[in-house]
Amino acid sequence: MKNFEFQNPVKIIFGKGEISKLNTVIKQQQKVMIISYKDEKFTTGKIMQQVKSALKSYEIVEFFRVEANPEYELLLEAIKLAKEEHVDFILAVGGGSVLDATKFTSICSANNWDNNWDEVFVNDMKNSVGALPFGCVMTLPATGSEMNNGFVISWRAKGYKNDYFGPFYTYPQFSIIDPETTYTLPAKQTANAIVDSFIHVVEQYVATYTGSDVQDYISTALLRSIYENAQIVLKDPTNYKGRANLCFSATMALNGLLRTRHTADLSVHFMGHQLTALYGIDHGASLVPIQIANFRLMKDVKKDMILHMGRHVFDIIDGTEDQRVEQTLTMVEDFFAQTGVPTKLSHYENIDKSNYIDKVMELLHQHNLVPVGELSISEEKAREILALAY
Ligand code: NZQ
Ligand code: ZN
């Protein structure tokens, strides 16, 4: 095991009915800006009713305009509103897009910037001095944003989708996770969430062997939990046990703990983000064809950990090493297919086969992401992965 430091300050409040505790974690007398999606099922739906009921004695400002893959130009308006209204606290009510939008708004509102994209993403926020305090009611178990300090913001006009893992003050103060809020997720979003959280674990754990048994067995527990509870929820979307375990697995999958293994391969996310920026593919779905192709072309480098995953997640113990690697990769591919998420880029009609590889590589170069990921995937290999993913 390699040396590491790990600290995570987020208070997790988990379970049925826990949204009612909002008034115990946000100080009384504060002016609260709620950020959420623009769709009616959120602006006036059951989750928002519970939020407003818990916050009935607070002064509220609403910014109900976020859509999937939060947009930089829209968030400039959220920042303006937060400053004009002198809000004290921002509450995200939604999934990763809403919470990432909240993180960005809270850090930009607290700094005297011109809200300049380069300031945030190119100068590494080194001049930032803090963020407005914020918390969240998480409604989609996928990104892990509820327990990490990362955010991903898109600027479609420029074809950008950038992630930033910020300083300590970009962790939420608290995250309330009531699994019942996820009952209303459309089947497509449930599937996106399952594959996203599964791939978060895979990227951090199925890299090279580091002798980190604790992190490796936590990884296998999370993958087993996602795999087994996905079978339940795909058939029975209102199964509490299934939803609860998918929620907590997603939270644990990207809260910094597994990164203490050090060796990871986040190249799947780096490539997936460019596919979303270029073709509007949902985040979770953008990863699946790339993850499958990555495993096939990187299986020699990742062999030890693929065998570990086969044994401890899918109980694959018979056969030669090569046979077990093959069986494990087939199990993963079958699992992705079972969720209904497309496993090939050729499924998407708006992807032009003649130039998508060049376009993705151009963006990766623009963001200084080549060689790609911690295993330093070369330009040539990245092109092969993208080709096999089609
Ligand atoms: O807009 P409506 O129709 O209301 O639908 C919403 C939303 O558009 C719907 N939804 C969410 N909760 C629901 C619900 N519908 C019914 N019931 C509920 N309880 O789901 C749609 C998608 O939501 P979104 O927030 O976009 O999904 P997700 O949580 O997957 O977030 C994706 C964003 O997070 C970033 C992604 O890149 C993407 O921008 N990520 C953030 C990370 C982080 N902060 O650490 C890491 C991730 O890898 C990821 O990159
Ligand atoms: Zn993800």
Coordinates of C-alpha atoms and ligand atoms in Angstrom, one line a residue:
M1 CA 0.0 0.0 0.0
K2 CA 1.3 3.5 -0.9
N3 CA 1.4 6.5 1.5
F4 CA -1.7 8.6 1.4
E5 CA -3.7 11.3 3.1
F6 CA -7.5 11.1 3.3
Q7 CA -10.0 13.5 4.8
N8 CA -13.7 13.9 3.9
P9 CA -15.8 16.4 5.8
V10 CA -19.3 15.7 4.4
K11 CA -22.0 14.9 6.8
I12 CA -24.2 12.2 5.3
I13 CA -27.8 12.0 6.4
F14 CA -29.3 8.8 5.0
G15 CA -32.7 7.3 4.9
K16 CA -36.5 7.6 4.5
G17 CA -38.0 10.9 5.5
E18 CA -34.7 12.5 6.4
I19 CA -35.4 15.6 4.2
S20 CA -37.4 16.9 7.2
K21 CA -34.0 17.4 9.0
L22 CA -33.0 20.2 6.7
N23 CA -33.8 22.8 9.3
T24 CA -31.4 21.2 11.7
V25 CA -28.4 21.5 9.3
I26 CA -29.0 25.0 7.9
K27 CA -28.8 27.7 10.5
Q28 CA -32.0 29.6 11.2
Q29 CA -32.4 33.1 9.9
Q30 CA -30.3 32.3 6.8
K31 CA -31.3 33.3 3.3
V32 CA -31.3 30.1 1.3
M33 CA -31.0 29.9 -2.5
I34 CA -32.4 26.6 -3.8
I35 CA -30.9 25.4 -7.1
S36 CA -32.8 22.7 -8.9
Y37 CA -33.9 21.4 -12.4
K38 CA -36.4 23.4 -14.4
D39 CA -38.7 20.5 -15.0
E40 CA -42.1 20.8 -13.3
K41 CA -41.7 17.5 -11.5
F42 CA -39.0 19.2 -9.5
T43 CA -40.2 22.8 -9.2
T44 CA -43.5 21.8 -7.7
G45 CA -43.2 18.0 -7.1
K46 CA -43.1 15.9 -4.0
I47 CA -39.4 16.3 -3.2
M48 CA -39.6 20.1 -3.4
Q49 CA -42.7 20.1 -1.3
Q50 CA -40.8 18.2 1.4
V51 CA -37.8 20.7 1.1
K52 CA -40.1 23.7 1.4
S53 CA -42.0 22.2 4.3
A54 CA -38.7 21.7 6.2
L55 CA -37.6 25.3 5.3
K56 CA -40.9 27.1 5.8
S57 CA -39.4 29.6 8.3
Y58 CA -36.5 30.5 6.0
E59 CA -36.3 33.2 3.4
I60 CA -35.9 31.4 0.0
V61 CA -34.6 32.4 -3.4
E62 CA -35.2 30.0 -6.2
F63 CA -33.0 29.2 -9.2
F64 CA -34.9 26.3 -10.9
R65 CA -33.3 26.3 -14.3
V66 CA -30.6 23.6 -14.4
E67 CA -30.6 20.9 -17.0
A68 CA -28.3 17.9 -17.4
N69 CA -24.6 18.8 -17.9
P70 CA -24.8 22.3 -16.3
E71 CA -24.1 25.1 -18.6
Y72 CA -21.5 27.8 -17.8
E73 CA -23.5 30.7 -19.3
L74 CA -26.6 29.8 -17.4
L75 CA -24.7 29.6 -14.2
L76 CA -23.4 33.2 -14.6
E77 CA -27.1 34.1 -14.0
A78 CA -27.2 32.0 -10.9
I79 CA -24.0 33.7 -9.6
K80 CA -25.5 37.1 -10.3
L81 CA -28.7 36.2 -8.4
A82 CA -26.8 34.8 -5.4
K83 CA -24.8 38.1 -5.2
E84 CA -27.7 40.4 -5.7
E85 CA -29.8 38.6 -3.1
H86 CA -26.9 38.3 -0.7
V87 CA -27.8 34.7 0.0
D88 CA -26.1 33.0 2.9
F89 CA -26.5 29.4 1.9
I90 CA -27.1 27.4 -1.3
L91 CA -29.1 24.2 -1.3
A92 CA -28.9 21.8 -4.3
V93 CA -32.0 19.7 -4.8
G94 CA -31.3 17.2 -7.6
G95 CA -28.6 15.0 -9.0
G96 CA -25.0 15.5 -10.1
S97 CA -25.8 18.3 -12.5
V98 CA -27.6 20.4 -9.9
L99 CA -25.0 19.8 -7.2
D100 CA -22.1 20.6 -9.6
A101 CA -24.0 23.7 -10.7
T102 CA -24.3 24.6 -7.0
K103 CA -20.6 24.1 -6.3
F104 CA -19.6 26.3 -9.2
T105 CA -22.1 29.0 -8.2
S106 CA -21.1 28.9 -4.6
I107 CA -17.3 29.3 -5.3
C108 CA -17.8 32.0 -8.0
S109 CA -20.2 34.0 -5.8
A110 CA -17.7 34.1 -2.9
N111 CA -14.8 35.4 -5.0
N112 CA -14.4 38.7 -6.8
W113 CA -14.0 37.3 -10.2
D114 CA -15.3 38.3 -13.6
N115 CA -16.7 34.8 -13.7
N116 CA -14.1 34.0 -16.2
W117 CA -13.9 30.4 -17.4
D118 CA -10.1 30.5 -17.5
E119 CA -10.0 31.8 -14.0
V120 CA -11.8 28.7 -12.8
F121 CA -10.5 26.0 -15.0
V122 CA -7.1 27.2 -16.3
N123 CA -5.7 29.0 -13.3
D124 CA -6.7 26.1 -11.1
M125 CA -8.8 28.4 -8.8
K126 CA -5.5 29.3 -7.1
N127 CA -6.8 32.8 -6.3
S128 CA -10.1 31.6 -4.8
V129 CA -10.6 32.4 -1.1
G130 CA -13.6 30.3 -0.2
A131 CA -17.1 29.4 -1.2
L132 CA -20.6 30.2 0.0
P133 CA -21.6 27.3 2.3
F134 CA -23.8 24.8 0.5
G135 CA -25.5 21.4 1.0
C136 CA -27.7 19.1 -0.9
V137 CA -30.7 16.8 -1.2
M138 CA -29.4 14.2 -3.6
T139 CA -32.0 12.6 -5.9
L140 CA -29.9 10.5 -8.3
P141 CA -27.3 8.0 -7.1
A142 CA -24.6 8.2 -9.7
T143 CA -21.9 10.8 -9.6
G144 CA -20.8 10.8 -6.0
S145 CA -20.8 14.6 -6.1
E146 CA -22.8 14.5 -2.8
M147 CA -19.6 13.4 -1.0
N148 CA -16.8 14.9 -3.0
N149 CA -15.3 18.3 -3.9
G150 CA -15.5 17.8 -7.7
F151 CA -17.7 19.5 -10.3
V152 CA -18.1 19.3 -14.0
I153 CA -19.3 22.3 -16.0
S154 CA -20.0 22.5 -19.8
W155 CA -19.7 25.4 -22.1
R156 CA -21.5 24.1 -25.2
A157 CA -20.7 27.2 -27.4
K158 CA -17.0 26.2 -27.1
G159 CA -17.5 22.5 -27.0
Y160 CA -16.0 22.3 -23.5
K161 CA -16.8 20.0 -20.6
N162 CA -14.3 20.4 -17.9
D163 CA -14.0 18.7 -14.5
Y164 CA -12.4 20.3 -11.5
F165 CA -11.7 18.7 -8.1
G166 CA -11.5 21.8 -6.0
P167 CA -10.1 22.9 -2.6
F168 CA -11.6 21.8 0.7
Y169 CA -14.4 24.3 0.7
T170 CA -16.0 22.7 -2.4
Y171 CA -17.3 19.7 -0.4
P172 CA -21.0 20.0 0.6
Q173 CA -21.5 20.7 4.3
F174 CA -24.1 17.9 4.3
S175 CA -25.9 15.6 1.9
I176 CA -29.3 14.2 2.6
I177 CA -30.0 11.0 0.7
D178 CA -33.5 9.6 0.9
P179 CA -33.6 6.5 -1.4
E180 CA -37.3 7.0 -1.9
T181 CA -36.6 10.2 -4.0
T182 CA -35.1 7.9 -6.6
Y183 CA -38.3 5.9 -7.2
T184 CA -39.4 8.5 -9.8
L185 CA -36.2 8.2 -11.9
P186 CA -36.9 7.3 -15.6
A187 CA -35.5 3.9 -16.5
K188 CA -32.9 5.5 -18.6
Q189 CA -31.6 7.6 -15.7
T190 CA -31.6 4.6 -13.4
A191 CA -29.4 2.7 -15.9
N192 CA -27.1 5.7 -16.4
A193 CA -26.7 5.9 -12.7
I194 CA -25.9 2.2 -12.3
V195 CA -23.2 2.2 -15.0
D196 CA -21.7 5.5 -13.9
S197 CA -21.2 4.4 -10.3
F198 CA -19.9 0.9 -11.4
I199 CA -17.4 2.6 -13.7
H200 CA -16.2 5.0 -10.9
V201 CA -15.2 2.0 -8.9
V202 CA -13.7 0.1 -11.8
E203 CA -11.6 3.1 -12.9
Q204 CA -10.0 3.5 -9.5
Y205 CA -9.6 -0.2 -8.7
V206 CA -9.1 -2.1 -11.9
A207 CA -5.7 -0.5 -12.8
T208 CA -2.5 -2.1 -11.5
Y209 CA -1.9 -4.0 -8.3
T210 CA -0.7 -1.9 -5.4
G211 CA -1.2 -4.3 -2.4
S212 CA -4.0 -2.1 -1.1
D213 CA -6.2 -4.9 0.2
V214 CA -8.5 -2.6 2.2
Q215 CA -9.3 -0.4 -0.8
D216 CA -9.5 -3.4 -3.1
Y217 CA -12.0 -5.3 -1.0
I218 CA -14.1 -2.1 -0.4
S219 CA -14.1 -1.8 -4.2
T220 CA -15.3 -5.4 -4.7
A221 CA -18.0 -4.9 -2.0
L222 CA -19.3 -1.8 -3.9
L223 CA -19.2 -3.6 -7.3
R224 CA -21.1 -6.6 -5.9
S225 CA -23.6 -4.3 -4.3
I226 CA -24.2 -2.3 -7.5
Y227 CA -24.4 -5.5 -9.6
E228 CA -26.8 -7.4 -7.2
N229 CA -29.0 -4.4 -6.4
A230 CA -29.2 -3.4 -10.1
Q231 CA -30.8 -6.7 -10.8
I232 CA -33.5 -5.9 -8.2
V233 CA -34.1 -2.3 -9.2
L234 CA -34.2 -2.9 -12.9
K235 CA -37.2 -5.2 -12.3
D236 CA -38.7 -3.4 -9.3
P237 CA -38.0 0.3 -9.3
T238 CA -39.6 1.0 -6.0
N239 CA -37.7 -1.7 -4.1
Y240 CA -36.4 0.2 -1.0
K241 CA -33.5 -2.2 -0.3
G242 CA -32.3 -2.1 -3.9
R243 CA -32.5 1.7 -4.2
A244 CA -30.9 2.3 -0.8
N245 CA -27.9 0.1 -1.6
L246 CA -27.5 1.7 -5.1
C247 CA -27.6 5.1 -3.4
F248 CA -25.0 4.4 -0.8
S249 CA -22.7 2.5 -3.2
A250 CA -22.7 5.5 -5.6
T251 CA -21.9 7.9 -2.7
M252 CA -19.0 5.7 -1.5
A253 CA -17.7 5.0 -5.0
L254 CA -16.3 8.5 -5.6
N255 CA -15.7 10.1 -2.1
G256 CA -11.9 10.0 -2.3
L257 CA -11.4 6.8 -0.4
L258 CA -10.6 4.6 -3.3
R259 CA -8.2 7.2 -4.8
T260 CA -5.9 6.3 -1.9
R261 CA -4.9 3.3 -3.9
H262 CA -3.1 5.9 -6.1
T263 CA -3.1 3.8 -9.3
A264 CA -6.2 4.4 -11.3
D265 CA -7.2 4.9 -15.0
L266 CA -9.6 7.7 -15.3
S267 CA -9.2 7.8 -19.1
V268 CA -12.7 6.4 -19.6
H269 CA -14.2 9.5 -18.0
F270 CA -11.9 11.9 -19.8
M271 CA -13.0 10.4 -23.2
G272 CA -16.6 10.2 -22.2
H273 CA -16.7 13.9 -21.2
Q274 CA -15.6 14.8 -24.7
L275 CA -18.3 12.6 -26.2
T276 CA -21.0 14.4 -24.1
A277 CA -19.5 17.8 -25.1
L278 CA -19.6 16.8 -28.8
Y279 CA -22.7 14.7 -29.2
G280 CA -24.8 15.3 -26.1
I281 CA -24.7 11.7 -24.9
D282 CA -25.8 11.3 -21.2
H283 CA -22.8 11.1 -18.9
G284 CA -23.2 7.5 -17.7
A285 CA -24.0 6.3 -21.2
S286 CA -21.0 8.1 -22.7
L287 CA -18.7 5.8 -20.6
V288 CA -19.9 2.4 -21.5
P289 CA -18.6 1.8 -25.0
I290 CA -15.3 3.3 -24.0
Q291 CA -15.0 1.2 -20.8
I292 CA -15.6 -2.0 -22.8
A293 CA -13.1 -1.1 -25.4
N294 CA -10.6 0.1 -22.8
F295 CA -10.8 -3.3 -21.0
R296 CA -10.3 -5.2 -24.2
L297 CA -7.2 -3.2 -25.3
M298 CA -5.7 -2.7 -21.8
K299 CA -6.3 -6.2 -20.4
D300 CA -2.6 -7.1 -20.3
V301 CA -1.7 -4.1 -18.2
K302 CA -4.8 -4.6 -16.0
K303 CA -4.7 -8.4 -15.8
D304 CA -4.0 -8.8 -12.0
M305 CA -6.9 -6.6 -11.1
I306 CA -9.3 -8.0 -13.7
L307 CA -8.6 -11.4 -12.2
H308 CA -9.2 -9.9 -8.7
M309 CA -12.6 -8.5 -9.9
G310 CA -13.5 -11.8 -11.5
R311 CA -12.9 -13.8 -8.3
H312 CA -14.4 -11.3 -5.8
V313 CA -17.2 -9.8 -7.7
F314 CA -18.4 -12.5 -10.1
D315 CA -17.0 -15.6 -8.4
I316 CA -15.0 -16.7 -11.4
I317 CA -12.4 -19.1 -10.1
D318 CA -12.1 -21.9 -12.7
G319 CA -9.9 -22.0 -15.8
T320 CA -6.6 -20.5 -16.9
E321 CA -5.8 -16.9 -16.2
D322 CA -6.7 -16.0 -19.8
Q323 CA -10.0 -17.8 -19.7
R324 CA -10.9 -16.0 -16.4
V325 CA -10.0 -12.6 -17.8
E326 CA -12.2 -13.4 -20.8
Q327 CA -15.1 -14.6 -18.6
T328 CA -14.8 -11.5 -16.4
L329 CA -14.9 -9.0 -19.3
T330 CA -17.9 -10.9 -20.8
M331 CA -19.7 -10.6 -17.4
V332 CA -19.1 -6.8 -17.3
E333 CA -20.2 -6.4 -20.9
D334 CA -23.4 -8.5 -20.3
F335 CA -24.1 -6.4 -17.2
F336 CA -23.9 -3.2 -19.1
A337 CA -26.1 -4.6 -21.9
Q338 CA -28.6 -5.8 -19.3
T339 CA -29.1 -2.2 -18.0
G340 CA -30.2 -1.2 -21.5
V341 CA -27.4 1.4 -22.0
P342 CA -26.0 1.2 -25.6
T343 CA -22.7 -0.6 -25.6
K344 CA -21.4 0.8 -29.0
L345 CA -21.0 4.3 -30.2
S346 CA -22.5 3.3 -33.5
H347 CA -25.9 3.3 -31.7
Y348 CA -25.8 7.1 -31.8
E349 CA -27.0 8.5 -35.1
N350 CA -25.3 11.9 -34.7
I351 CA -21.8 10.4 -34.4
D352 CA -20.1 10.6 -37.8
K353 CA -17.9 7.6 -38.1
S354 CA -15.5 9.4 -40.5
N355 CA -14.4 12.1 -38.0
Y356 CA -15.4 11.4 -34.4
I357 CA -12.0 10.1 -33.4
D358 CA -10.2 13.2 -34.7
K359 CA -12.8 15.4 -32.9
V360 CA -12.4 13.6 -29.5
M361 CA -8.6 13.7 -29.8
E362 CA -8.6 17.4 -30.7
L363 CA -10.6 18.2 -27.5
L364 CA -8.3 15.9 -25.4
H365 CA -5.3 17.8 -26.7
Q366 CA -6.9 21.1 -26.1
H367 CA -7.4 20.2 -22.4
N368 CA -3.8 18.7 -22.1
L369 CA -5.2 15.2 -21.5
V370 CA -2.9 13.3 -23.8
P371 CA -1.4 10.8 -22.9
V372 CA -4.8 10.0 -21.3
G373 CA -5.2 9.1 -17.7
E374 CA -2.9 7.8 -15.0
L375 CA -1.8 4.8 -17.1
S376 CA -0.6 7.3 -19.8
I377 CA -2.6 5.9 -22.7
S378 CA -0.8 7.1 -25.9
E379 CA -2.5 9.0 -28.7
E380 CA -2.3 5.8 -30.8
K381 CA -3.9 3.6 -28.1
A382 CA -6.6 6.2 -27.4
R383 CA -7.5 6.2 -31.1
E384 CA -7.7 2.4 -31.1
I385 CA -10.0 2.5 -28.0
L386 CA -12.2 5.0 -29.7
A387 CA -12.3 2.9 -32.9
L388 CA -13.2 -0.3 -31.0
A389 CA -15.9 1.5 -29.1
Y390 CA -17.8 2.3 -32.3
Ligands
NZQ1 O1 -34.5 17.5 -16.0 P1 -35.5 16.5 -15.5 O2 -36.4 16.0 -16.5 O3 -36.1 16.9 -14.2 O4 -34.6 15.1 -15.2 C1 -33.6 15.1 -14.2 C2 -32.3 15.3 -14.9 O5 -32.3 16.0 -16.1 C3 -33.6 13.6 -13.8 N1 -33.7 13.4 -12.4 C4 -32.8 13.5 -11.4 N2 -33.3 13.1 -10.2 C5 -34.5 12.6 -10.5 C6 -34.8 12.8 -11.9 N3 -36.0 12.4 -12.4 C7 -36.9 11.9 -11.6 N4 -36.7 11.6 -10.3 C8 -35.5 12.0 -9.7 N5 -35.3 11.7 -8.4 O6 -32.3 13.1 -14.2 C9 -31.8 13.9 -15.3 C10 -30.3 13.7 -15.2 O7 -29.8 14.3 -14.1 P2 -28.3 14.8 -13.9 O8 -28.2 15.6 -12.6 O9 -27.8 15.4 -15.1 O10 -27.6 13.3 -13.8 P3 -26.3 12.9 -13.0 O11 -26.5 12.8 -11.6 O12 -25.8 11.7 -13.7 O13 -25.2 14.1 -13.2 C11 -24.5 14.2 -14.4 C12 -23.5 15.3 -14.3 O14 -22.5 15.1 -13.3 C13 -21.2 15.1 -13.8 C14 -21.4 14.6 -15.2 O15 -20.3 14.9 -16.1 C15 -22.7 15.4 -15.6 O16 -22.4 16.8 -15.9 N6 -20.3 14.3 -13.0 C16 -19.9 14.8 -11.8 C17 -19.0 14.2 -11.0 C18 -18.6 14.8 -9.7 N7 -19.1 15.9 -9.3 O17 -17.8 14.2 -9.0 C19 -18.3 12.9 -11.4 C20 -19.1 12.2 -12.5 O18 -18.2 11.3 -13.1 C21 -19.7 13.1 -13.5 O19 -18.7 13.5 -14.5
ZN2 ZN -19.0 9.5 -13.8

